[in-house]
Every structure is written in structure tokens, then in C-alpha cells.
mmCIF file of C-alpha atoms in Angstrom:
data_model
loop_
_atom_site.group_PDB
_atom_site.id
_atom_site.type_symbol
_atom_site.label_atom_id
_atom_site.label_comp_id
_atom_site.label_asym_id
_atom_site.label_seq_id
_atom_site.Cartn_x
_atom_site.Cartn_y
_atom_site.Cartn_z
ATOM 1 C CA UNK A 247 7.984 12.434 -12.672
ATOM 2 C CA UNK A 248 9.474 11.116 -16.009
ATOM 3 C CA UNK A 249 8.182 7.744 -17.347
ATOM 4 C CA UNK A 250 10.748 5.332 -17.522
ATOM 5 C CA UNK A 251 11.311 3.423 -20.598
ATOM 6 C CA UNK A 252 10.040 0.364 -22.078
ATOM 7 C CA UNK A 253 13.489 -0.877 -21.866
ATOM 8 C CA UNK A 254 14.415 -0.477 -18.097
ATOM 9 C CA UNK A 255 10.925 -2.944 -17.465
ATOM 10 C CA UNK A 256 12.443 -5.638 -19.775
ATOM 11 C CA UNK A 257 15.479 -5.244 -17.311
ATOM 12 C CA UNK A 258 13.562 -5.798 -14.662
ATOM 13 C CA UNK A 259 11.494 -8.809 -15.843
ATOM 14 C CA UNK A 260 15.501 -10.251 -16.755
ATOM 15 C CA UNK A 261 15.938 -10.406 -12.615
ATOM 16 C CA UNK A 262 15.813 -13.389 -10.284
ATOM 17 C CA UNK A 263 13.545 -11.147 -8.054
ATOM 18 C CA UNK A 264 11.323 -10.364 -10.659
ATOM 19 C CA UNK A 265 10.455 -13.913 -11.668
ATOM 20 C CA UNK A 266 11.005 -14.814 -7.757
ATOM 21 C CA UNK A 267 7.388 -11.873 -7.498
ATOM 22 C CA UNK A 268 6.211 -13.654 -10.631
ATOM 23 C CA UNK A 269 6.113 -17.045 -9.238
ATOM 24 C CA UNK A 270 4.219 -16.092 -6.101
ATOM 25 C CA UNK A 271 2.146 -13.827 -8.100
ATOM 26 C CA UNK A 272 0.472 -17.200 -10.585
ATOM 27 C CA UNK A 273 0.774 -19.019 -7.425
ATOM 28 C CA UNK A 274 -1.583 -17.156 -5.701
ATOM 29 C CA UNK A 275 -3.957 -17.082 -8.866
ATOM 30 C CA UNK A 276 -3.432 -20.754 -9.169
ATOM 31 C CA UNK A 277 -3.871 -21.617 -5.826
ATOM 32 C CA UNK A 278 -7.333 -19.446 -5.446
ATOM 33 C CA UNK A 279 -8.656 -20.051 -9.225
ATOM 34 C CA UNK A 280 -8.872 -16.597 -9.537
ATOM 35 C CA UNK A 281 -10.102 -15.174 -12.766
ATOM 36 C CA UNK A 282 -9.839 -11.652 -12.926
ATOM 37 C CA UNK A 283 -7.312 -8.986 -11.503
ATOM 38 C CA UNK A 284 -7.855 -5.492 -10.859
ATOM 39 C CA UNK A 285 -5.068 -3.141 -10.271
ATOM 40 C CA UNK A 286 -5.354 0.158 -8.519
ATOM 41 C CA UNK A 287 -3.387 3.138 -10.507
ATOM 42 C CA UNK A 288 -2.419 6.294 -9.134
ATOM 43 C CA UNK A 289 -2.484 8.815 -12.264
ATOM 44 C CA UNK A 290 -1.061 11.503 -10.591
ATOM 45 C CA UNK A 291 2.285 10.023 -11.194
ATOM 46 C CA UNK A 292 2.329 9.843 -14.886
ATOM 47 C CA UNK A 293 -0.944 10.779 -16.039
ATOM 48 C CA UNK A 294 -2.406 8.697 -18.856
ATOM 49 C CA UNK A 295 0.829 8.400 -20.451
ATOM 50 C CA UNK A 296 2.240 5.475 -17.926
ATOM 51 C CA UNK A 297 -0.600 3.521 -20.660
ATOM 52 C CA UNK A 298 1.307 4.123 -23.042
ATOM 53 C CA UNK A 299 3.907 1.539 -21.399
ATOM 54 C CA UNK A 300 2.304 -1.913 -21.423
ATOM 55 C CA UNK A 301 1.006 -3.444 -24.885
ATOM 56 C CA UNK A 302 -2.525 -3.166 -25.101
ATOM 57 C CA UNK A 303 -2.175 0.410 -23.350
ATOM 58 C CA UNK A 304 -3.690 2.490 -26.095
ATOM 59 C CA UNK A 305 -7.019 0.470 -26.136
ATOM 60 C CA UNK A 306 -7.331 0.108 -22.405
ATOM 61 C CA UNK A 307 -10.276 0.854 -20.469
ATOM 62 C CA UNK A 308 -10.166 1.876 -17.236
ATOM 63 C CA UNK A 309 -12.573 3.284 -14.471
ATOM 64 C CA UNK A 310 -11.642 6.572 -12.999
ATOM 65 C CA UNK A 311 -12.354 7.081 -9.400
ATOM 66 C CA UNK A 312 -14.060 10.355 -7.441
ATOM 67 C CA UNK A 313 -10.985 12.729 -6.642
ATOM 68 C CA UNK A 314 -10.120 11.835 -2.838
ATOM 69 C CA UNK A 315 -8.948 15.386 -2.121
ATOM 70 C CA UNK A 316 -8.576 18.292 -4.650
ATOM 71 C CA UNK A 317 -5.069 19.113 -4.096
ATOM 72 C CA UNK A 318 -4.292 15.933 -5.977
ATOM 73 C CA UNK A 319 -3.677 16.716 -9.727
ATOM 74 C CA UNK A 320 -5.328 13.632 -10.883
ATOM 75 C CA UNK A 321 -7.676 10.883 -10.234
ATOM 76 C CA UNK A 322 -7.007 7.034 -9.109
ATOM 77 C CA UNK A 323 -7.875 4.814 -11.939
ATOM 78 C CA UNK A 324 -8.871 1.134 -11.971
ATOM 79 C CA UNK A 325 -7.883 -1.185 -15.024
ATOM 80 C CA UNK A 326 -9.170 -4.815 -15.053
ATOM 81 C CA UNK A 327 -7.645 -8.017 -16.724
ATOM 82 C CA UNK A 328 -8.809 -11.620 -17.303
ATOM 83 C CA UNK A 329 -6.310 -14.099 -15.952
ATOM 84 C CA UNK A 330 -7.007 -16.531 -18.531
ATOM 85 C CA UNK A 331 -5.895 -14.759 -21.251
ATOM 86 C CA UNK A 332 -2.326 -14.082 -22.912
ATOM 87 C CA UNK A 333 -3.468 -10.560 -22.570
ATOM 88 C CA UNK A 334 -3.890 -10.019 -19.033
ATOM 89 C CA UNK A 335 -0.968 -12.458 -18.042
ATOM 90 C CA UNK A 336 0.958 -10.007 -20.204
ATOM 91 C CA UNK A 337 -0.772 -7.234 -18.772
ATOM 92 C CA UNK A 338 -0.370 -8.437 -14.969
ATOM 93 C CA UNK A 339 2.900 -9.078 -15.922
ATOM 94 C CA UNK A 340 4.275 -5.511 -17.103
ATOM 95 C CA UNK A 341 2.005 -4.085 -13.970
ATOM 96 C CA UNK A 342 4.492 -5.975 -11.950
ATOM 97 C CA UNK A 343 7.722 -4.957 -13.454
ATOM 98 C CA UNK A 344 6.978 -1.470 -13.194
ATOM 99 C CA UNK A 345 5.825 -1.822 -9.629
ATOM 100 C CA UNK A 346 9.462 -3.702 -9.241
ATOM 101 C CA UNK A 347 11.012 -1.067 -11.068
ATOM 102 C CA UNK A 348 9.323 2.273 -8.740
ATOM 103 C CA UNK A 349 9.913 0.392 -5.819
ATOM 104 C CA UNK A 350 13.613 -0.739 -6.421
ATOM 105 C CA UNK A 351 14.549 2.869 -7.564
ATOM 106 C CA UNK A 352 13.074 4.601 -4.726
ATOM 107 C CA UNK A 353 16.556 5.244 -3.043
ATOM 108 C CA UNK A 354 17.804 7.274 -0.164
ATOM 109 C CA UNK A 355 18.421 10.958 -2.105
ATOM 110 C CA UNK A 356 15.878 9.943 -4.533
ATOM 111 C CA UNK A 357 12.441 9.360 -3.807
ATOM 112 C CA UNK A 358 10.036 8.000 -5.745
ATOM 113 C CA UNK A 359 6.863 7.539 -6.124
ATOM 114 C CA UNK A 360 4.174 4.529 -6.344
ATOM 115 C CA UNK A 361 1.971 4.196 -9.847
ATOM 116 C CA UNK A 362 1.126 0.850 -9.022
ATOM 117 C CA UNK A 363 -0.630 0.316 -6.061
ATOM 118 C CA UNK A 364 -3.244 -2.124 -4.930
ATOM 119 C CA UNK A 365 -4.451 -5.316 -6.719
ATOM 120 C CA UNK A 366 -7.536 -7.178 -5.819
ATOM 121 C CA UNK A 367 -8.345 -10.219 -7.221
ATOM 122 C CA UNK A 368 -12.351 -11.609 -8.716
ATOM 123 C CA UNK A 369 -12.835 -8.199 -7.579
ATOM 124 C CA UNK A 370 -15.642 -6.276 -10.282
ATOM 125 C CA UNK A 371 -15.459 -3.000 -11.296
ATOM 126 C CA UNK A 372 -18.761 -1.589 -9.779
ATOM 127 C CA UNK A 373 -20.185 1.650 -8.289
ATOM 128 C CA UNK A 374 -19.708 -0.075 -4.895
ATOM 129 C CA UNK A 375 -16.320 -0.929 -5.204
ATOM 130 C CA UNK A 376 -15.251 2.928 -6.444
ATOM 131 C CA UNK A 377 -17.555 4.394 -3.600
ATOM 132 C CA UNK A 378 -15.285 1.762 -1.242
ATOM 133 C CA UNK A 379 -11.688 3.117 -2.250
ATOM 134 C CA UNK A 380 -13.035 6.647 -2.500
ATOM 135 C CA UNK A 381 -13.868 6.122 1.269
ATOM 136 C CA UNK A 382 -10.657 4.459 2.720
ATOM 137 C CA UNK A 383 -8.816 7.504 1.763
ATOM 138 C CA UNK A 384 -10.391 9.733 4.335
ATOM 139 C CA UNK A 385 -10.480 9.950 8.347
ATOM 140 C CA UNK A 386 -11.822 11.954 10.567
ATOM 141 C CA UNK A 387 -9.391 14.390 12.918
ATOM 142 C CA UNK A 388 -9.616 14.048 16.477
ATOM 143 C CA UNK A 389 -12.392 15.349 18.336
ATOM 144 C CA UNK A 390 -14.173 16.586 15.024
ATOM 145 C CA UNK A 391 -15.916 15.742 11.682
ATOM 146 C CA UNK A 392 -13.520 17.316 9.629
ATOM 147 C CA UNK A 393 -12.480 14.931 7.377
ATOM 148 C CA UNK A 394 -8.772 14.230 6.822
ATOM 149 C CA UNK A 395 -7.372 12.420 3.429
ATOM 150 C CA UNK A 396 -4.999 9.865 3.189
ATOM 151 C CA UNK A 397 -2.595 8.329 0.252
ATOM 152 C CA UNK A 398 -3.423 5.204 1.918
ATOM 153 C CA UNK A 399 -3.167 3.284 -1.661
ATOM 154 C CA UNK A 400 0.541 4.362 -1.922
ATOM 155 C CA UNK A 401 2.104 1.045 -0.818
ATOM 156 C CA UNK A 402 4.597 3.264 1.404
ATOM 157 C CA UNK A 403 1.573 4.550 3.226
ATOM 158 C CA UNK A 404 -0.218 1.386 2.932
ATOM 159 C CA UNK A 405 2.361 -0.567 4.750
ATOM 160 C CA UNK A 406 2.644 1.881 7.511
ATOM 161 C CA UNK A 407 -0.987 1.829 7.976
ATOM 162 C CA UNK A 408 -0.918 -2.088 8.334
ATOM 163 C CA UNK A 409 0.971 -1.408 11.699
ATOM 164 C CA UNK A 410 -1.036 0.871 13.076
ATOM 165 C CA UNK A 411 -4.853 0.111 12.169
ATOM 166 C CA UNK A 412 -6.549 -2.209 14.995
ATOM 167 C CA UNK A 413 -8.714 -5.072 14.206
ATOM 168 C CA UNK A 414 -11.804 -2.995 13.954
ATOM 169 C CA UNK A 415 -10.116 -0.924 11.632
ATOM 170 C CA UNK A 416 -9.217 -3.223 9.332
ATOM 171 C CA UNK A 417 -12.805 -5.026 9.687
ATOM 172 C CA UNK A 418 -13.944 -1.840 8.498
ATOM 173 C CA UNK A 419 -12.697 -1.962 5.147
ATOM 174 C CA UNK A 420 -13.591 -6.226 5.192
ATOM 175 C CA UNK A 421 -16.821 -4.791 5.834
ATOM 176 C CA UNK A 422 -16.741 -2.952 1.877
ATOM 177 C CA UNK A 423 -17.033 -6.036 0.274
ATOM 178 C CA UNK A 424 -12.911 -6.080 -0.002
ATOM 179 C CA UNK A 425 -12.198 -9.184 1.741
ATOM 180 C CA UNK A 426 -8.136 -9.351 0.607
ATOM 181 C CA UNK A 427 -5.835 -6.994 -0.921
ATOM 182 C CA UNK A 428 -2.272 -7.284 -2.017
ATOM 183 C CA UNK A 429 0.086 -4.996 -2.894
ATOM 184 C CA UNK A 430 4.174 -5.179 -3.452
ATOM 185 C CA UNK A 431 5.866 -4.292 -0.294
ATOM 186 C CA UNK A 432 8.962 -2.602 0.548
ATOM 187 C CA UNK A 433 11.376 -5.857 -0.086
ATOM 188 C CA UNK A 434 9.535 -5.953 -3.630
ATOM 189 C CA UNK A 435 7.476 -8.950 -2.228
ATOM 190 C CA UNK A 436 3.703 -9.763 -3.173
ATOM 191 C CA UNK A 437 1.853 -9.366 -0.370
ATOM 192 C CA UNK A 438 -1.638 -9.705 1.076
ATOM 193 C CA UNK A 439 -3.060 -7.634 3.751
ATOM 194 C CA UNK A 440 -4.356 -9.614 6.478
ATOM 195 C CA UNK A 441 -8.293 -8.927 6.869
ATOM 196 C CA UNK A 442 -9.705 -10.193 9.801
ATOM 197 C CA UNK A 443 -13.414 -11.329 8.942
ATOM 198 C CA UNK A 444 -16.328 -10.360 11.794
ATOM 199 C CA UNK A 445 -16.095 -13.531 14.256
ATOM 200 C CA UNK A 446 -12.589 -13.380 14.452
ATOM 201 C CA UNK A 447 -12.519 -9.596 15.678
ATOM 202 C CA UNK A 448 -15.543 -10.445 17.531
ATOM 203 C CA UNK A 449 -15.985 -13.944 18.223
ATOM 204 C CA UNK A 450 -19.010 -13.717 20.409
ATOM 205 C CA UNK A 451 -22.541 -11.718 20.113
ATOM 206 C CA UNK A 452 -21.086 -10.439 16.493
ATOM 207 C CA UNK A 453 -23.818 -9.375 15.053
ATOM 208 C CA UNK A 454 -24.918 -7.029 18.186
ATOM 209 C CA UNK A 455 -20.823 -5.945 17.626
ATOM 210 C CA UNK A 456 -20.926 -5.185 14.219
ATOM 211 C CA UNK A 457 -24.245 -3.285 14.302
ATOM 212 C CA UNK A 458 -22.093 -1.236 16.912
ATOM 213 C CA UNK A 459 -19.194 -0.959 14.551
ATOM 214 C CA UNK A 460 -18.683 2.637 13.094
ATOM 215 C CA UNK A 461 -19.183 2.925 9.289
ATOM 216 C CA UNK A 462 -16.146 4.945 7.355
ATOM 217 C CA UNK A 463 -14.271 7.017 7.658
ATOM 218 C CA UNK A 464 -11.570 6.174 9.884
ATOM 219 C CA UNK A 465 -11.583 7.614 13.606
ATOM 220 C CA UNK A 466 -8.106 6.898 14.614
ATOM 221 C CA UNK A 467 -6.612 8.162 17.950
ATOM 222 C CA UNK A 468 -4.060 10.264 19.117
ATOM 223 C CA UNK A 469 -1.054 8.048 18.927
ATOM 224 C CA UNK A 470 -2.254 6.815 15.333
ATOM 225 C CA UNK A 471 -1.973 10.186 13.995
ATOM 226 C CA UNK A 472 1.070 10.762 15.718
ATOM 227 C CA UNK A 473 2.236 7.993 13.713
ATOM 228 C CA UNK A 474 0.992 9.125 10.545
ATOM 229 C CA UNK A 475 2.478 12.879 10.466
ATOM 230 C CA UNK A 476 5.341 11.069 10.872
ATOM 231 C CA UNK A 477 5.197 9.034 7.458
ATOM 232 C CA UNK A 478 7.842 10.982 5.318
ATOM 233 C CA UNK A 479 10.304 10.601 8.106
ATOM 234 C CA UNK A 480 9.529 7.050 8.441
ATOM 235 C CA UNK A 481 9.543 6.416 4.899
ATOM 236 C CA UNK A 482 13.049 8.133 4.477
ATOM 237 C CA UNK A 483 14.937 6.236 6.774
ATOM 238 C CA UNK A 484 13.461 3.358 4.834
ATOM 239 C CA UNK A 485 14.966 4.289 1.657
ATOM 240 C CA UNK A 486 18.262 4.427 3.565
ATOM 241 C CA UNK A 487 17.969 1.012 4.698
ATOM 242 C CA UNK A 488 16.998 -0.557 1.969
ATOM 243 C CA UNK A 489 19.354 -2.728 0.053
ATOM 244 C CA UNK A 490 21.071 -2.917 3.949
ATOM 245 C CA UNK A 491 18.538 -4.695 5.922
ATOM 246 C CA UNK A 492 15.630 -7.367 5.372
ATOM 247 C CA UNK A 493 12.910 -4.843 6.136
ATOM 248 C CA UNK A 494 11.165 -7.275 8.553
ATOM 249 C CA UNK A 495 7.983 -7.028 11.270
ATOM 250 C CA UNK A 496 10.842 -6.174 13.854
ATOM 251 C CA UNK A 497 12.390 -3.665 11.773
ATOM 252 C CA UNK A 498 9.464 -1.732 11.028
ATOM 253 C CA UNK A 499 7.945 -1.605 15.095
ATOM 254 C CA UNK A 500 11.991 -0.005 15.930
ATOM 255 C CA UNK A 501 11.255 2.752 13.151
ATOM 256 C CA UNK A 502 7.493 3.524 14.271
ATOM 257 C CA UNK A 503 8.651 3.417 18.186
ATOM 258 C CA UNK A 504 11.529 6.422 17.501
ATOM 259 C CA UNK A 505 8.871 8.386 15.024
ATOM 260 C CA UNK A 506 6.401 8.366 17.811
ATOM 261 C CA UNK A 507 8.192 9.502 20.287
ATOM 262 C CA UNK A 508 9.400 12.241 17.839
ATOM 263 C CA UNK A 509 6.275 13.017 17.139
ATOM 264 C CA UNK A 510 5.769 13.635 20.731
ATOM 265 C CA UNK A 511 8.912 15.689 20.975
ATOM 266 C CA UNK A 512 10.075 13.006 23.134
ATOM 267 C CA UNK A 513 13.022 12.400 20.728
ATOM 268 C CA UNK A 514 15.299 14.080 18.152
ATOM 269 C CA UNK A 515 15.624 13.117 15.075
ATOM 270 C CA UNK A 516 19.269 12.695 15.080
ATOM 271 C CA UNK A 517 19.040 10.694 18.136
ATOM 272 C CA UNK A 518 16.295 8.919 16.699
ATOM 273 C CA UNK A 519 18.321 7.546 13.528
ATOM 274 C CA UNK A 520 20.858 7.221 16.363
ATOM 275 C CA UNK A 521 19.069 4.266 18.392
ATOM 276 C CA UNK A 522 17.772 2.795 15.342
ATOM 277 C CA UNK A 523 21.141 1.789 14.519
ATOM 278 C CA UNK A 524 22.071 0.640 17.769
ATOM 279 C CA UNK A 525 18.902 -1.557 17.419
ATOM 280 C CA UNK A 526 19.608 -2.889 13.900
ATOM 281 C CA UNK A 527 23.575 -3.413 15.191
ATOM 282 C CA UNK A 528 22.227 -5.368 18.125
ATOM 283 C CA UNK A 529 20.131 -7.440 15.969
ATOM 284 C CA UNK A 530 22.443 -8.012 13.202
ATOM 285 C CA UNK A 531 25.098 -9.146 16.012
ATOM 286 C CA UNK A 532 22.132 -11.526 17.012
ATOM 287 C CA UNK A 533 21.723 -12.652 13.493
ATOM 288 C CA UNK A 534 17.811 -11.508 12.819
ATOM 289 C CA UNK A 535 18.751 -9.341 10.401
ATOM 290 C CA UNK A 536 19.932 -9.959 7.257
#
């Protein structure tokens, strides 16, 4: 995929959305007295050239991370920033116009893809941490030990996922030391993944529960997978929406209910996209959507 220019990021950082994201973005650091960011990239988009984009690119270390799967042309790469400097505010703030910028030009006929993907905060740059995101991306297939890979750090994927993963799932990945994690959703808004911490999934005997609790990778069931094949569908009729519709929780739980019962060649597609207009119409003549 082509790099986009310099120029079509200062665009971006000229919209009300963008300094709407901005806003919340400090806010957060503000608010938490965070110090340091870490941003997930995906190099297979650009390679090392989307560096070449923000100002202190050509000097910028970064940590590459174990290939998930080798049918991926390149690796995921970690870059860190310190909040407290003019460097990584400027930094953090090109990072989020050209998340803006993928996310607002990823259009129905047009696809594209995710560079930017997940940014944890105080988070350090360690073996453990690499070893963590190397082992979200994979899952187990039902009934066997053959492990499956997923793009789960796309944020297309990653919002999907945040539907479907149950509280022990998402304890799981608590459990690797990555207690919150944000990531720009599909109405271009900074957002944090809920993480539920051990007594709140289990709020009595926990430590007998999580000595129970299965280590990674993910063992998800039937229906979750049924989900999952279903992503690229899902995500397409997302694309079509978009600028339409607030993409709210409601929205979302209508577009994974018709891909799953695709999925289980309950449905057609046609007559899926079908009844998830008559939904949307029926909410919109309700006023929940916008």
C-alpha cells in the first residue's frame, strides 16, 4: 500500500475530530500521570518507510517483534516515546493523525489497512512484553493443538474480538502484565479496552480460579470462530456504514448476529445486509442512531 504524504497528516491534524482524539488522548495521560507511550506498528503495511513520516523517524528505535505467522511479509514493531518531552508529544501526535487518516480512508470499495495499532501506556519495552503480543496473536482450533494466528492488533480485528472474548478471555491477556490497552476505534475515537482484573471475573476463591485458568493461547469455541471467519464480511459492511451511522454497542451485536448465522448457513448474505437495514431503519425511526 502507498504511503500517504506528509501533507494529507497536516490535513488531518487541521480537523475538529482530530483535535476532538487529541484532547482525550492528553486527557487520559493527564488524568493517569502517565509517562511513557508505546505504540504497536504493523510493518507489513509500509515497511520501514511509514518512519520516514513523523520527524524524528530516521533516528528512531524500535523493537521488532517474533513473526506471528510466516505468511506475513513483515514483523510488528514497537516504538516508545516519553510524554514529557516535545518529542514524543510530537511523536504521539503524528501516530495519531495517521491512525485518523487509515481509519477515515478505509471506505466501502476501498479498503484499507491499519499501521497503527495498539498503544499502551508506562508500558516498558521488555522481553516479557514482546513474548506477551507474540502470544495474543495465536489460538488454538477446536478440538486440537494446532495453533491458529490472528491479526488481533489490527484495530478492525481488535474491535471484533472485544465482542466476542468472555471475561476469562480477556483476564488472560490482564494476566501478561497488560492491564489496559487503547486503540482508535472505528468512529476514530480513543479507546480503552476494558480488562477485567482477577476478583472481578472471579470474585470468590480467586486464587484456586486463576491457578485453574488456562495459560495462552486462546481456546475459543465454536460460535467464536464462527464469528471470526466471518471478519472480512463484517468488516465490509462496516466500511459501508460508516460516515451513515454512529457505529455504536447496538450496531455492532445486529452485524455479528446476521454474520453468525451466515456463518452457520443459516442466512444469506444478501438477506443478511437485508435485515441489517431493517434494523438500523427501525432504530433510526426510534432515534438511537445517529
Amino acid at each position: 500500500m502507498l504511503i500517504p504524504k506528509v501533507e494529507f497528516l497536516d490535513d488531518i491534524q487541521a480537523t475538529d475530530d482530530y483535535q476532538k482524539q487529541l484532547k482525550a488522548l492528553y486527557l487520559t495521560v493527564s488524568d493517569n500521570q502517565y509517562q511513557t507511550l508505546t505504540v504497536l506498528i504493523d510493518l507489513n503495511i509500509y515497511g520501514t518507510a511509514v518512519f520516514d513520516l513523523l520527524d524524528c523517524g530516521i533516528d528512531l528505535p524500535f523493537e521488532r517483534i517474533k513473526r506471528i505467522h510466516h505468511s506475513f511479509s513483515d514483523d510488528l514493531a514497537l516504538i516508545k516515546m516519553s510524554l514529557d518531552s516535545s518529542t514524543g508529544q510530537r511523536l504521539l501526535e503524528q501516530l495519531l493523525a495517521l491512525a485518523l487518516y487509515e481509519n477515515t480512508n478505509d471506505i466501502s470499495g476501498y479498503p484499507h489497512s491499519r499501521s497503527v495499532c495498539l498503544w499502551l501506556f508506562d508500558q516498558p519495552i521488555t522481553e516479557t512484553l514482546t513474548h506477551s503480543i507474540y502470544l495474543i496473536g495465536q489460538a488454538y482450533g477446536i478440538g486440537t493443538n494446532k495453533r491458529r494466528y490472528l491479526r488481533y492488533w489490527d484495530p478492525r480485528v481488535l474491535a471484533l474480538l472485544t465482542y466476542i472474548w468472555t471475561a476469562e478471555q480477556k483476564l488472560q491477556i490482564y494476566q501478561l502484565r497488560l492491564p489496559r490497552i487503547h486503540y482508535i476505534d472505528l468512529n476514530n475515537t480513543f479507546t480503552e479496552i476494558a480488562l477485567p482484573t482477577p476478583n472481578e471475573v472471579y470474585p470468590s476463591n480467586t486464587e484456586v480460579a486463576l491457578k485453574q485458568l488456562q495459560p495462552l493461547p486462546f481456546r475459543f469455541s465454536q460460535q467464536q470462530w464462527q464469528v471470526l471467519i466471518q471478519t472480512e464480511w463484517i468488516n465490509m459492511i462496516l466500511r459501508q456504514l460508516k460516515g451513515q451511522v454512529v457505529i455504536t454497542h447496538r450496531v455492532y451485536e445486529i452485524i455479528i448476529s446476521q454474520a453468525l448465522l451466515i456463518a452457520q448457513r443459516k442466512m444469506s448474505q444478501q438477506q443478511a445486509v437485508k435485515n441489517i437495514i431493517k434494523d438500523l431503519e427501525r432504530m433510526k425511526g426510534k432515534g438511537v442512531v445517529a
